[in-house]
CSV table of C-alpha atoms and ligand atoms in Angstrom, one decimal:
chain,number,residue,atom,x,y,z
A,1,MET,CA,3.6,-26.1,-29.2
A,2,HIS,CA,0.9,-25.3,-26.8
A,3,LEU,CA,-0.2,-21.5,-26.7
A,4,PRO,CA,-2.3,-20.0,-23.9
A,5,ASN,CA,-6.1,-19.1,-24.6
A,6,LEU,CA,-7.3,-15.8,-22.5
A,7,GLN,CA,-10.9,-17.1,-22.8
A,8,GLU,CA,-9.9,-20.5,-21.0
A,9,ALA,CA,-7.6,-18.3,-18.5
A,10,ARG,CA,-10.8,-16.4,-17.4
A,11,SER,CA,-12.9,-19.5,-16.7
A,12,ARG,CA,-13.1,-21.1,-13.2
A,13,THR,CA,-13.8,-24.9,-13.1
A,14,LYS,CA,-15.1,-26.8,-10.3
A,15,LYS,CA,-12.9,-29.6,-11.3
A,16,GLU,CA,-11.1,-30.7,-8.3
A,17,VAL,CA,-7.3,-29.8,-8.1
A,18,SER,CA,-5.3,-32.8,-7.8
A,19,ILE,CA,-2.1,-32.5,-5.7
A,20,ASN,CA,1.1,-34.3,-7.5
A,21,ARG,CA,4.3,-35.1,-6.2
A,22,TYR,CA,7.2,-34.0,-8.4
A,23,SER,CA,9.7,-36.7,-9.6
A,24,CYS,CA,12.0,-36.4,-12.4
A,25,ASN,CA,12.8,-39.4,-14.7
A,26,ILE,CA,14.1,-37.5,-17.5
A,27,GLU,CA,17.4,-38.6,-18.6
A,28,TYR,CA,19.0,-35.5,-19.6
A,29,TYR,CA,22.4,-34.0,-18.0
A,30,VAL,CA,24.9,-31.5,-18.9
A,31,THR,CA,28.5,-30.9,-17.7
A,32,ASN,CA,30.5,-27.8,-17.3
A,33,LYS,CA,27.6,-25.5,-18.2
A,34,ASN,CA,26.3,-22.3,-16.5
A,35,TYR,CA,22.9,-20.8,-16.2
A,36,LEU,CA,21.8,-17.3,-15.1
A,37,ILE,CA,18.3,-16.4,-14.1
A,38,LEU,CA,16.9,-12.9,-14.3
A,39,THR,CA,13.8,-12.4,-12.1
A,40,TYR,CA,11.1,-9.7,-12.4
A,41,GLY,CA,7.8,-9.2,-10.5
A,42,CYS,CA,6.7,-10.3,-7.2
A,43,GLN,CA,7.9,-12.7,-4.2
A,44,MET,CA,6.0,-15.4,-6.1
A,45,ASN,CA,8.4,-15.0,-9.1
A,46,VAL,CA,11.4,-14.9,-6.7
A,47,HIS,CA,10.4,-18.1,-5.1
A,48,ASP,CA,9.6,-19.7,-8.6
A,49,SER,CA,13.1,-18.7,-9.6
A,50,GLU,CA,14.4,-20.8,-6.5
A,51,ASN,CA,12.8,-23.6,-7.9
A,52,ILE,CA,13.9,-23.1,-11.6
A,53,LYS,CA,17.6,-22.8,-10.2
A,54,ALA,CA,17.1,-26.2,-8.6
A,55,LEU,CA,15.5,-27.7,-11.5
A,56,LEU,CA,18.6,-26.7,-13.8
A,57,GLU,CA,21.0,-27.7,-11.2
A,58,SER,CA,19.3,-31.0,-11.0
A,59,VAL,CA,20.5,-31.6,-14.5
A,60,GLY,CA,23.9,-30.4,-14.0
A,61,TYR,CA,24.0,-26.7,-14.6
A,62,ASN,CA,25.8,-24.3,-12.2
A,63,GLU,CA,24.9,-20.8,-11.3
A,64,THR,CA,26.8,-17.8,-12.6
A,65,THR,CA,26.0,-14.1,-12.1
A,66,ASN,CA,28.1,-13.2,-15.3
A,67,ILE,CA,25.9,-13.0,-18.3
A,68,SER,CA,28.6,-13.6,-20.8
A,69,ASP,CA,29.6,-16.8,-19.0
A,70,ALA,CA,26.1,-18.2,-19.1
A,71,ASP,CA,25.2,-21.0,-21.4
A,72,ILE,CA,21.5,-20.7,-20.7
A,73,ILE,CA,19.8,-17.6,-19.7
A,74,VAL,CA,16.2,-17.7,-17.9
A,75,ILE,CA,14.0,-14.5,-17.8
A,76,ASN,CA,11.3,-15.0,-15.3
A,77,THR,CA,8.8,-12.3,-16.3
A,78,CYS,CA,6.2,-10.1,-14.8
A,79,ALA,CA,3.0,-8.9,-16.4
A,80,ILE,CA,1.5,-6.6,-13.9
A,81,ARG,CA,2.0,-3.2,-15.5
A,82,GLU,CA,3.3,-2.1,-19.0
A,83,ASN,CA,6.7,-0.9,-17.7
A,84,ALA,CA,7.1,-4.4,-16.3
A,85,HIS,CA,6.8,-5.6,-20.1
A,86,ASN,CA,9.2,-3.0,-21.5
A,87,LYS,CA,12.0,-3.8,-19.0
A,88,VAL,CA,11.6,-7.5,-20.2
A,89,PHE,CA,11.5,-6.6,-24.1
A,90,GLY,CA,14.6,-4.4,-23.4
A,91,MET,CA,16.4,-7.3,-22.0
A,92,LEU,CA,15.5,-9.4,-25.0
A,93,GLY,CA,17.2,-6.9,-27.2
A,94,ARG,CA,20.4,-7.5,-25.4
A,95,LEU,CA,20.3,-11.3,-25.2
A,96,LYS,CA,19.7,-11.2,-29.2
A,97,LYS,CA,23.0,-9.6,-29.3
A,98,LEU,CA,24.5,-12.2,-27.1
A,99,LYS,CA,22.9,-15.0,-29.0
A,100,GLU,CA,24.3,-13.8,-32.3
A,101,ASN,CA,27.9,-13.9,-30.7
A,102,ASN,CA,27.2,-17.3,-29.3
A,103,PRO,CA,24.9,-19.3,-31.3
A,104,ASN,CA,24.9,-21.9,-28.6
A,105,LEU,CA,23.4,-19.9,-26.0
A,106,ILE,CA,20.0,-21.2,-24.8
A,107,ILE,CA,17.1,-18.3,-24.0
A,108,CYS,CA,14.1,-19.4,-22.0
A,109,MET,CA,11.4,-17.1,-21.0
A,110,CYS,CA,8.8,-18.0,-18.2
A,111,GLY,CA,6.6,-16.5,-15.6
A,112,CYS,CA,3.4,-14.4,-16.2
A,113,MET,CA,4.1,-12.6,-19.6
A,114,PRO,CA,4.1,-15.9,-21.6
A,115,GLN,CA,0.6,-16.6,-19.9
A,116,GLU,CA,-0.7,-13.7,-21.9
A,117,GLU,CA,-1.9,-15.0,-25.4
A,118,HIS,CA,-0.6,-12.0,-27.4
A,119,ILE,CA,3.0,-12.1,-25.8
A,120,SER,CA,3.3,-15.7,-26.4
A,121,LEU,CA,2.0,-15.1,-30.1
A,122,GLU,CA,4.4,-12.1,-30.5
A,123,ILE,CA,7.5,-14.5,-29.2
A,124,ARG,CA,6.5,-17.1,-31.6
A,125,ASP,CA,6.3,-14.7,-34.6
A,126,LYS,CA,9.0,-11.9,-33.9
A,127,TYR,CA,11.4,-13.5,-31.3
A,128,LYS,CA,12.5,-16.6,-32.9
A,129,TYR,CA,15.8,-16.6,-30.9
A,130,VAL,CA,13.8,-17.2,-27.7
A,131,ASP,CA,14.3,-20.8,-27.6
A,132,ILE,CA,12.0,-22.3,-24.8
A,133,VAL,CA,8.7,-20.4,-23.4
A,134,PHE,CA,7.0,-21.8,-20.6
A,135,GLY,CA,4.4,-20.7,-18.1
A,136,THR,CA,3.6,-20.3,-14.5
A,137,HIS,CA,1.7,-23.8,-14.5
A,138,ASN,CA,4.5,-25.9,-16.0
A,139,ILE,CA,7.9,-25.0,-14.2
A,140,TYR,CA,8.4,-28.6,-13.3
A,141,GLN,CA,8.4,-29.5,-17.0
A,142,LEU,CA,11.7,-27.6,-17.5
A,143,PRO,CA,14.2,-30.6,-17.7
A,144,GLN,CA,11.7,-32.3,-20.1
A,145,LEU,CA,11.6,-29.0,-22.3
A,146,LEU,CA,15.4,-28.7,-22.2
A,147,LYS,CA,16.0,-32.1,-23.6
A,148,GLU,CA,13.4,-31.6,-26.3
A,149,TYR,CA,15.1,-28.5,-27.4
A,150,THR,CA,18.6,-29.9,-27.5
A,151,THR,CA,17.5,-32.8,-29.5
A,152,ASN,CA,15.4,-30.8,-32.0
A,153,GLN,CA,16.8,-27.1,-32.1
A,154,LYS,CA,13.2,-25.7,-32.6
A,155,GLN,CA,11.6,-23.0,-30.6
A,156,ILE,CA,9.4,-24.8,-27.9
A,157,ILE,CA,6.2,-22.7,-26.6
A,158,GLU,CA,4.5,-24.7,-24.0
A,159,VAL,CA,2.1,-22.6,-22.1
A,160,TYR,CA,-1.1,-23.7,-20.2
A,161,SER,CA,-4.0,-21.4,-19.5
A,162,ILE,CA,-5.9,-23.8,-17.2
A,163,GLU,CA,-3.8,-24.4,-14.0
A,164,GLY,CA,-3.7,-28.0,-13.6
A,165,ASN,CA,-2.5,-29.1,-10.2
A,166,VAL,CA,-0.5,-28.3,-7.2
A,167,ILE,CA,2.8,-29.7,-7.6
A,168,GLU,CA,4.5,-30.9,-4.5
A,169,GLY,CA,8.1,-31.4,-3.7
A,170,LEU,CA,9.8,-29.4,-6.4
A,171,PRO,CA,13.4,-29.1,-5.5
A,172,VAL,CA,14.4,-25.6,-4.2
A,173,LYS,CA,17.6,-23.7,-4.2
A,174,ARG,CA,16.9,-21.0,-1.7
A,175,ASP,CA,18.6,-17.5,-2.1
A,176,SER,CA,18.9,-17.0,1.8
A,177,GLN,CA,19.9,-19.5,4.5
A,178,TYR,CA,17.9,-17.6,7.1
A,179,LYS,CA,14.9,-16.5,5.3
A,180,ALA,CA,12.4,-18.7,3.4
A,181,TRP,CA,9.6,-18.0,0.9
A,182,ILE,CA,6.6,-20.7,1.5
A,183,ASN,CA,3.7,-20.6,-1.0
A,184,ILE,CA,0.6,-21.4,0.8
A,185,MET,CA,-1.6,-20.9,-2.2
A,186,TYR,CA,-1.5,-20.5,-5.8
A,187,GLY,CA,-3.5,-18.0,-8.2
A,188,CYS,CA,-6.3,-15.7,-7.5
A,189,ASP,CA,-10.1,-15.6,-7.8
A,190,LYS,CA,-10.6,-12.0,-7.0
A,191,PHE,CA,-10.6,-10.6,-10.6
A,192,CYS,CA,-10.1,-7.0,-9.7
A,193,THR,CA,-10.9,-5.3,-12.9
A,194,TYR,CA,-7.6,-3.9,-13.3
A,195,CYS,CA,-5.5,-7.0,-12.6
A,196,ILE,CA,-4.0,-9.6,-14.9
A,197,VAL,CA,-2.9,-11.9,-11.9
A,198,PRO,CA,-6.1,-14.1,-12.2
A,199,PHE,CA,-5.4,-14.8,-15.7
A,200,THR,CA,-1.6,-15.4,-15.4
A,201,ARG,CA,-1.7,-17.5,-12.1
A,202,GLY,CA,-4.9,-19.3,-12.3
A,203,LYS,CA,-7.7,-20.4,-10.1
A,204,GLN,CA,-7.2,-20.3,-6.4
A,205,ARG,CA,-5.4,-23.4,-5.3
A,206,SER,CA,-4.4,-23.8,-1.6
A,207,ARG,CA,-1.7,-26.3,-0.5
A,208,LEU,CA,-2.4,-28.8,2.2
A,209,LYS,CA,-1.8,-27.6,5.5
A,210,GLU,CA,0.3,-30.8,6.2
A,211,ASP,CA,2.7,-30.0,3.2
A,212,ILE,CA,3.0,-26.4,4.6
A,213,LEU,CA,3.8,-27.2,8.2
A,214,ASN,CA,6.2,-30.1,7.0
A,215,GLU,CA,8.1,-27.6,4.8
A,216,ILE,CA,8.5,-25.1,7.7
A,217,THR,CA,9.5,-27.7,10.4
A,218,ALA,CA,12.2,-28.9,8.2
A,219,LEU,CA,13.4,-25.3,7.5
A,220,LYS,CA,13.3,-24.6,11.2
A,221,ASN,CA,15.5,-27.8,11.5
A,222,ASP,CA,17.8,-26.4,9.1
A,223,GLY,CA,18.4,-23.5,11.0
A,224,TYR,CA,15.9,-20.8,9.1
A,225,ILE,CA,14.9,-17.9,11.3
A,226,GLU,CA,12.1,-16.5,9.1
A,227,VAL,CA,9.4,-17.8,6.9
A,228,THR,CA,7.1,-15.5,4.6
A,229,LEU,CA,3.9,-17.4,3.7
A,230,LEU,CA,2.9,-16.4,0.1
A,231,GLY,CA,-0.3,-15.9,-1.9
A,232,GLN,CA,-1.9,-13.2,-3.7
A,233,ASN,CA,-4.6,-13.2,-1.2
A,234,VAL,CA,-3.3,-15.3,1.7
A,235,ASN,CA,-6.6,-14.3,3.7
A,236,ALA,CA,-8.5,-16.6,1.6
A,237,TYR,CA,-6.3,-19.6,2.5
A,238,GLY,CA,-8.0,-23.0,2.7
A,239,LYS,CA,-11.5,-21.7,1.3
A,240,ASP,CA,-11.0,-24.0,-1.7
A,241,LEU,CA,-10.0,-26.9,0.3
A,242,TYR,CA,-11.3,-27.1,3.9
A,243,SER,CA,-14.6,-26.3,5.3
A,244,SER,CA,-13.3,-24.1,8.4
A,245,TYR,CA,-9.3,-24.4,8.4
A,246,ASN,CA,-8.3,-20.9,7.5
A,247,LEU,CA,-5.3,-18.7,7.7
A,248,ALA,CA,-5.9,-18.0,11.6
A,249,ALA,CA,-5.7,-21.7,12.1
A,250,LEU,CA,-2.6,-22.0,9.8
A,251,LEU,CA,-0.7,-18.9,11.5
A,252,THR,CA,-1.5,-20.6,14.8
A,253,ASP,CA,0.0,-24.0,13.6
A,254,VAL,CA,3.0,-22.4,11.9
A,255,SER,CA,3.6,-20.2,15.2
A,256,LYS,CA,3.6,-23.4,17.3
A,257,ILE,CA,6.5,-24.9,15.2
A,258,GLY,CA,8.5,-22.2,17.0
A,259,ILE,CA,10.3,-20.5,14.0
A,260,LYS,CA,11.4,-17.1,15.3
A,261,ARG,CA,9.6,-14.9,12.7
A,262,ILE,CA,6.7,-15.6,10.5
A,263,ARG,CA,5.5,-13.0,7.8
A,264,PHE,CA,2.7,-13.5,5.3
A,265,VAL,CA,1.7,-11.3,2.0
A,266,THR,CA,-0.6,-10.1,0.7
A,267,SER,CA,-3.8,-9.5,2.6
A,268,HIS,CA,-7.0,-8.5,0.7
A,269,PRO,CA,-8.7,-6.2,3.3
A,270,TRP,CA,-12.0,-8.3,2.2
A,271,ASP,CA,-11.1,-11.7,3.7
A,272,PHE,CA,-9.5,-10.1,6.9
A,273,THR,CA,-11.3,-11.6,9.8
A,274,ASP,CA,-11.2,-10.7,13.5
A,275,GLU,CA,-10.0,-14.1,14.5
A,276,MET,CA,-6.9,-13.4,12.5
A,277,ILE,CA,-6.2,-10.1,14.2
A,278,ASP,CA,-6.4,-12.2,17.5
A,279,VAL,CA,-3.9,-14.7,16.3
A,280,ILE,CA,-1.6,-12.2,15.1
A,281,ALA,CA,-1.7,-10.3,18.4
A,282,LYS,CA,-1.3,-13.4,20.4
A,283,TYR,CA,1.7,-14.9,18.9
A,284,ASP,CA,5.0,-13.1,19.5
A,285,ASN,CA,6.5,-14.7,16.4
A,286,ILE,CA,3.9,-13.6,14.1
A,287,MET,CA,5.6,-10.2,13.0
A,288,PRO,CA,3.3,-7.0,13.7
A,289,TYR,CA,3.6,-6.0,10.1
A,290,ILE,CA,0.8,-6.0,7.6
A,291,HIS,CA,0.6,-5.1,4.0
A,292,LEU,CA,-3.1,-4.1,3.2
A,293,PRO,CA,-3.6,-2.8,-0.3
A,294,ILE,CA,-6.1,0.0,-0.4
A,295,GLN,CA,-5.8,0.9,-4.0
A,296,SER,CA,-7.8,3.9,-3.8
A,297,GLY,CA,-9.6,6.2,-1.2
A,298,SER,CA,-12.7,6.7,-3.5
A,299,ASN,CA,-15.8,4.6,-3.1
A,300,SER,CA,-16.9,5.0,-6.5
A,301,ILE,CA,-13.2,3.9,-7.9
A,302,LEU,CA,-13.4,1.0,-5.4
A,303,LYS,CA,-16.4,-0.2,-6.7
A,304,LYS,CA,-15.2,0.1,-10.2
A,305,MET,CA,-12.2,-1.7,-9.4
A,306,GLY,CA,-14.1,-4.6,-8.0
A,307,ARG,CA,-12.3,-4.4,-4.5
A,308,ARG,CA,-15.6,-5.4,-2.6
A,309,TYR,CA,-15.0,-3.0,0.4
A,310,THR,CA,-15.6,0.8,1.0
A,311,LYS,CA,-13.0,3.4,2.2
A,312,GLU,CA,-15.3,3.3,5.6
A,313,GLU,CA,-15.0,-0.5,5.8
A,314,TYR,CA,-11.1,-0.2,5.2
A,315,ILE,CA,-10.7,2.5,7.9
A,316,VAL,CA,-12.6,0.2,10.4
A,317,LEU,CA,-10.2,-2.7,9.6
A,318,PHE,CA,-7.2,-0.6,9.8
A,319,ASN,CA,-8.1,1.0,13.1
A,320,LYS,CA,-9.0,-2.6,14.6
A,321,ILE,CA,-5.5,-3.9,13.5
A,322,LYS,CA,-3.9,-0.7,14.9
A,323,GLN,CA,-5.6,-1.2,18.2
A,324,LYS,CA,-5.3,-5.0,18.8
A,325,ILE,CA,-1.8,-5.6,17.6
A,326,LYS,CA,0.7,-3.9,19.7
A,327,ASN,CA,3.5,-1.7,17.6
A,328,VAL,CA,1.9,-2.7,14.2
A,329,SER,CA,3.1,-1.3,11.1
A,330,ILE,CA,0.9,-1.2,8.1
A,331,SER,CA,1.9,-0.7,4.5
A,332,THR,CA,-0.3,-0.4,1.3
A,333,ASP,CA,-0.7,-0.3,-2.6
A,334,ILE,CA,-2.2,2.7,-4.2
A,335,ILE,CA,-3.1,2.9,-7.9
A,336,VAL,CA,-4.1,6.5,-9.3
A,337,GLY,CA,-5.2,7.3,-12.7
A,338,PHE,CA,-7.9,4.5,-12.8
A,339,PRO,CA,-10.1,5.1,-16.0
A,340,ASN,CA,-12.0,8.5,-15.3
A,341,GLU,CA,-10.8,8.9,-11.9
A,342,THR,CA,-11.9,12.5,-11.0
A,343,ASP,CA,-10.1,15.3,-9.1
A,344,LYS,CA,-12.6,14.5,-6.3
A,345,ASP,CA,-11.8,10.7,-6.4
A,346,PHE,CA,-8.2,11.7,-6.2
A,347,GLU,CA,-8.7,14.2,-3.3
A,348,ASP,CA,-10.5,11.3,-1.6
A,349,THR,CA,-7.1,9.1,-1.8
A,350,LEU,CA,-5.3,11.9,-0.6
A,351,SER,CA,-7.4,12.4,2.4
A,352,ILE,CA,-7.3,8.8,3.6
A,353,VAL,CA,-3.5,8.6,3.2
A,354,LYS,CA,-3.3,11.7,5.4
A,355,GLN,CA,-5.8,10.3,7.9
A,356,LEU,CA,-4.3,6.6,8.2
A,357,GLN,CA,-0.5,7.7,7.8
A,358,PHE,CA,0.9,4.6,6.3
A,359,ASP,CA,4.4,3.1,7.3
A,360,LEU,CA,4.9,2.5,3.5
A,361,ALA,CA,2.9,2.8,0.3
A,362,TYR,CA,3.8,1.4,-3.1
A,363,THR,CA,2.1,3.7,-5.7
A,364,PHE,CA,1.5,3.1,-9.3
A,365,ILE,CA,-0.1,4.6,-12.3
A,366,PHE,CA,-3.1,2.5,-13.8
A,367,SER,CA,-2.0,0.4,-16.6
A,368,LYS,CA,-4.2,-1.0,-19.0
A,369,ARG,CA,-3.8,-5.1,-19.3
A,370,VAL,CA,-5.3,-6.8,-22.2
A,371,SER,CA,-8.4,-8.9,-21.4
A,372,THR,CA,-9.2,-7.3,-17.9
A,373,VAL,CA,-12.6,-5.7,-17.7
A,374,ALA,CA,-10.7,-2.2,-17.2
A,375,TYR,CA,-8.9,-2.7,-20.3
A,376,THR,CA,-11.9,-1.6,-22.2
A,377,LEU,CA,-13.0,1.2,-20.3
A,378,GLU,CA,-12.9,4.8,-22.0
A,379,ASP,CA,-10.7,6.9,-20.0
A,380,SER,CA,-10.9,10.8,-20.1
A,381,VAL,CA,-7.7,11.2,-17.9
A,382,ASP,CA,-4.5,12.2,-19.7
A,383,LEU,CA,-1.1,10.7,-18.7
A,384,ALA,CA,0.1,14.0,-17.5
A,385,THR,CA,-2.5,14.4,-15.0
A,386,LYS,CA,-1.8,11.1,-13.9
A,387,LYS,CA,1.9,11.4,-13.4
A,388,GLN,CA,1.0,14.8,-11.4
A,389,ARG,CA,-1.3,13.0,-9.4
A,390,LEU,CA,1.4,10.2,-8.7
A,391,ALA,CA,4.0,13.0,-7.9
A,392,ILE,CA,1.5,14.7,-5.3
A,393,LEU,CA,0.7,11.3,-3.6
A,394,ASN,CA,4.4,10.3,-3.6
A,395,LYS,CA,5.2,13.6,-1.7
A,396,LEU,CA,2.4,12.8,0.9
A,397,VAL,CA,3.1,9.0,1.5
A,398,ASN,CA,6.8,9.8,2.0
A,399,GLU,CA,5.9,12.3,4.5
A,400,SER,CA,3.8,9.7,6.5
A,401,ALA,CA,6.6,7.3,6.1
A,402,LEU,CA,9.2,9.6,7.5
A,403,ASN,CA,6.9,10.6,10.3
A,404,ASN,CA,6.3,7.0,11.2
A,405,ASN,CA,9.9,6.4,11.2
A,406,LYS,CA,10.5,9.3,14.0
A,407,LYS,CA,9.1,7.0,16.7
A,408,TYR,CA,12.2,4.6,16.4
A,409,LEU,CA,14.8,7.3,16.9
A,410,GLY,CA,16.7,6.6,19.9
A,411,LYS,CA,15.2,3.2,20.5
A,412,THR,CA,16.6,-0.4,20.5
A,413,VAL,CA,14.8,-3.0,18.2
A,414,ASP,CA,15.3,-6.4,17.0
A,415,VAL,CA,16.9,-6.8,13.7
A,416,LEU,CA,17.4,-9.8,11.5
A,417,ILE,CA,20.8,-9.1,10.0
A,418,GLU,CA,20.8,-10.5,6.5
A,419,GLY,CA,23.9,-9.5,4.9
A,420,TYR,CA,25.9,-6.7,3.3
A,421,SER,CA,23.8,-4.1,1.3
A,422,ALA,CA,24.9,-3.9,-2.1
A,423,LYS,CA,25.8,0.0,-2.4
A,424,ASP,CA,27.8,0.4,0.7
A,425,ASN,CA,29.6,-2.0,3.2
A,426,LYS,CA,27.1,-1.6,5.8
A,427,LEU,CA,25.1,-4.7,7.2
A,428,MET,CA,21.4,-4.5,6.4
A,429,GLY,CA,18.2,-6.1,8.0
A,430,TYR,CA,14.7,-5.7,9.0
A,431,THR,CA,13.0,-4.9,12.2
A,432,ASP,CA,9.9,-7.2,13.2
A,433,THR,CA,7.9,-4.1,11.7
A,434,MET,CA,9.6,-4.4,8.4
A,435,LYS,CA,11.8,-1.4,8.6
A,436,LEU,CA,14.8,-1.3,6.8
A,437,VAL,CA,18.0,-1.0,9.1
A,438,ASN,CA,21.6,-0.3,8.0
A,439,LEU,CA,24.5,-0.7,10.5
A,440,LYS,CA,28.2,-1.2,10.8
A,441,GLY,CA,29.3,-4.4,11.9
A,442,GLY,CA,31.3,-7.8,11.0
A,443,ALA,CA,30.3,-10.8,8.9
A,444,SER,CA,29.8,-12.8,12.3
A,445,LEU,CA,26.4,-10.9,12.8
A,446,ILE,CA,24.9,-12.3,9.7
A,447,GLY,CA,22.0,-14.6,10.2
A,448,LYS,CA,21.5,-13.6,13.8
A,449,ILE,CA,18.6,-11.4,15.4
A,450,LYS,CA,20.4,-8.5,17.1
A,451,LYS,CA,19.3,-5.6,19.4
A,452,VAL,CA,19.9,-2.4,17.5
A,453,LYS,CA,19.8,1.1,18.6
A,454,ILE,CA,18.3,3.5,15.9
A,455,THR,CA,20.6,6.4,15.6
A,456,ASN,CA,19.1,8.2,12.6
A,457,ILE,CA,16.0,7.8,10.5
A,458,LYS,CA,15.4,8.3,6.9
A,459,THR,CA,12.1,8.1,4.6
A,460,TRP,CA,13.0,4.4,3.4
A,461,SER,CA,15.1,3.3,6.3
A,462,LEU,CA,16.8,3.6,9.6
A,463,ASP,CA,20.6,3.7,10.4
A,464,GLY,CA,21.5,2.0,13.9
A,465,GLU,CA,24.3,0.5,15.7
A,466,ILE,CA,24.6,-2.8,17.7
A,467,ASP,CA,23.2,-2.2,21.3
A,468,ASP,CA,25.4,-4.3,23.6
A,469,ARG,CA,23.9,-3.5,26.9
B,1,SAH,N1,-2.7,-9.5,-4.5
B,1,SAH,C1,-2.4,-8.5,-4.2
B,1,SAH,C2,-1.7,-7.7,-5.3
B,1,SAH,C3,-0.8,-7.9,-6.1
B,1,SAH,S1,-0.3,-7.1,-7.6
B,1,SAH,C4,-3.6,-7.6,-3.7
B,1,SAH,O1,-4.6,-7.6,-4.2
B,1,SAH,O2,-3.3,-6.8,-2.7
B,1,SAH,C5,0.5,-5.7,-6.7
B,1,SAH,C6,-0.1,-4.3,-6.6
B,1,SAH,O3,0.2,-3.8,-8.1
B,1,SAH,C7,-1.7,-4.3,-6.4
B,1,SAH,O4,-1.9,-4.2,-5.3
B,1,SAH,C8,-2.0,-2.9,-7.2
B,1,SAH,O5,-1.6,-1.8,-6.4
B,1,SAH,C9,-0.9,-2.9,-8.5
B,1,SAH,N2,-1.4,-3.3,-9.7
B,1,SAH,C10,-2.1,-4.3,-10.2
B,1,SAH,N3,-2.5,-4.5,-11.4
B,1,SAH,C11,-2.1,-3.1,-11.8
B,1,SAH,C12,-2.5,-2.2,-13.0
B,1,SAH,N4,-3.1,-2.7,-14.0
B,1,SAH,N5,-2.1,-1.0,-13.1
B,1,SAH,C13,-1.3,-0.5,-12.1
B,1,SAH,N6,-0.9,-1.1,-10.8
B,1,SAH,C14,-1.7,-2.3,-10.7
B,2,SF4,FE1,-5.0,-8.8,-8.7
B,2,SF4,FE2,-6.9,-8.4,-6.9
B,2,SF4,FE3,-6.1,-10.7,-7.1
B,2,SF4,FE4,-4.6,-9.1,-5.9
B,2,SF4,S1,-6.7,-9.7,-5.4
B,2,SF4,S2,-3.9,-10.4,-7.5
B,2,SF4,S3,-5.0,-7.2,-7.1
B,2,SF4,S4,-7.0,-9.7,-8.7
B,3,F3S,FE1,3.9,-9.9,-11.5
B,3,F3S,FE2,3.0,-12.3,-11.9
B,3,F3S,FE3,3.8,-11.7,-9.6
B,3,F3S,S1,2.2,-10.6,-12.9
B,3,F3S,S2,3.3,-9.4,-9.7
B,3,F3S,S3,5.0,-11.8,-11.4
B,3,F3S,S4,2.0,-12.8,-10.1
């Protein structure tokens, strides 16, 4: 058993990160068995799940989407807010019943939650039916852990606080044949005072540019149309590895590979350089869409959050991006109810949202995370006030989303058609500016970039039809 330790997770060592190549020499293999994976949280978890799927398939499991057919269920968890926790604990309750009916069912828990010391302890003490627990740093050990579990039939908790290395060459089973997630860096060193991620994902570690470029070249050769470069703070790419090679240089090199669409998330405003803006503006295959979390419009709250920019600096950056990148769309994240947020602080957030008219905003109520700086802050604001503030903010961000969509009405835009949407039998896809478009059409359109005329607009999506002219 190896439990995580928060004291260790907080520390940042100067120890050099080694880059290890994955190879599996565990002799463990199953036949006629199915796995099901449940993924919560951000794109990083979605991509980790693609690795977990491939690892499970490498030892013989087949994927199922029917929970009652599964011989092994993996829950890949998120720790960002309390409601993410609650969803996972709710699901664990369901799985307990399944396990009572099928004692051979193997339940695995991984992702960001087990990286939290108190969660791993809770699983050890109260959730004995969770068989294998591993963290974000040792996904590659899954075949070994499975072998160990099937031999001993004892709960395994194997979670490391200190990020070890960058593991290259993990197998991957991608969810899409057209769009691919590419990690360009792991971890985060920003330590915003509300955020658990620097604890659950460890210190910032960039991948070697050669490894990233080779992966993308191979994807292009396999017919992929879109790549999204992933990191908690992609703008800081390379700082831990190179003296001058940075995100602007990486974007330039990725662009030259010639893949049709390049995206990246997430950008922290602090590291956003002019050089980057120029590169995004220059290359047509770098999509004009930027997710630029502001978090708050109050300078005093921004300072307490440790975001290291002022609202004025954010506005300058926002305007520069709007001016230089033609047709760009910008979305954001906003937290309301940070401890002791005053009416005036909240007004400042509303005022900046009115002024900047974001294309989209993901809004959250502050959630206390164990071990973060904000965890210990006294808070004079009650939950009812926070909920009220969230509702007022949401109304405003929805208005600006709808307003932004108005300029698309009657226009013809490029849409990468991804498949049929779950709720109706319409096709869905995204514009270069990341607007969701629904349209009628046949399956032969899937996986292609098509000209689509926008016929109707909504707050969260656009309706369109194929424009054959
Ligand atoms: N690395 C990204 C954010 C990743 S987390 C960035 O810095 O931009 C995604 C979003 O969740 C954050 O932007 C923030 O708005 C929200 N978030 C993070 N921690 C939170 C907390 N403790 N309570 C509420 N929202 C939080
Ligand atoms: Fe969290 Fe801040 Fe890092 Fe984003 S930049 S992951 S909000 S600590
Ligand atoms: Fe959640 Fe971990 Fe991502 S906490 S948001 S899954 S990095």
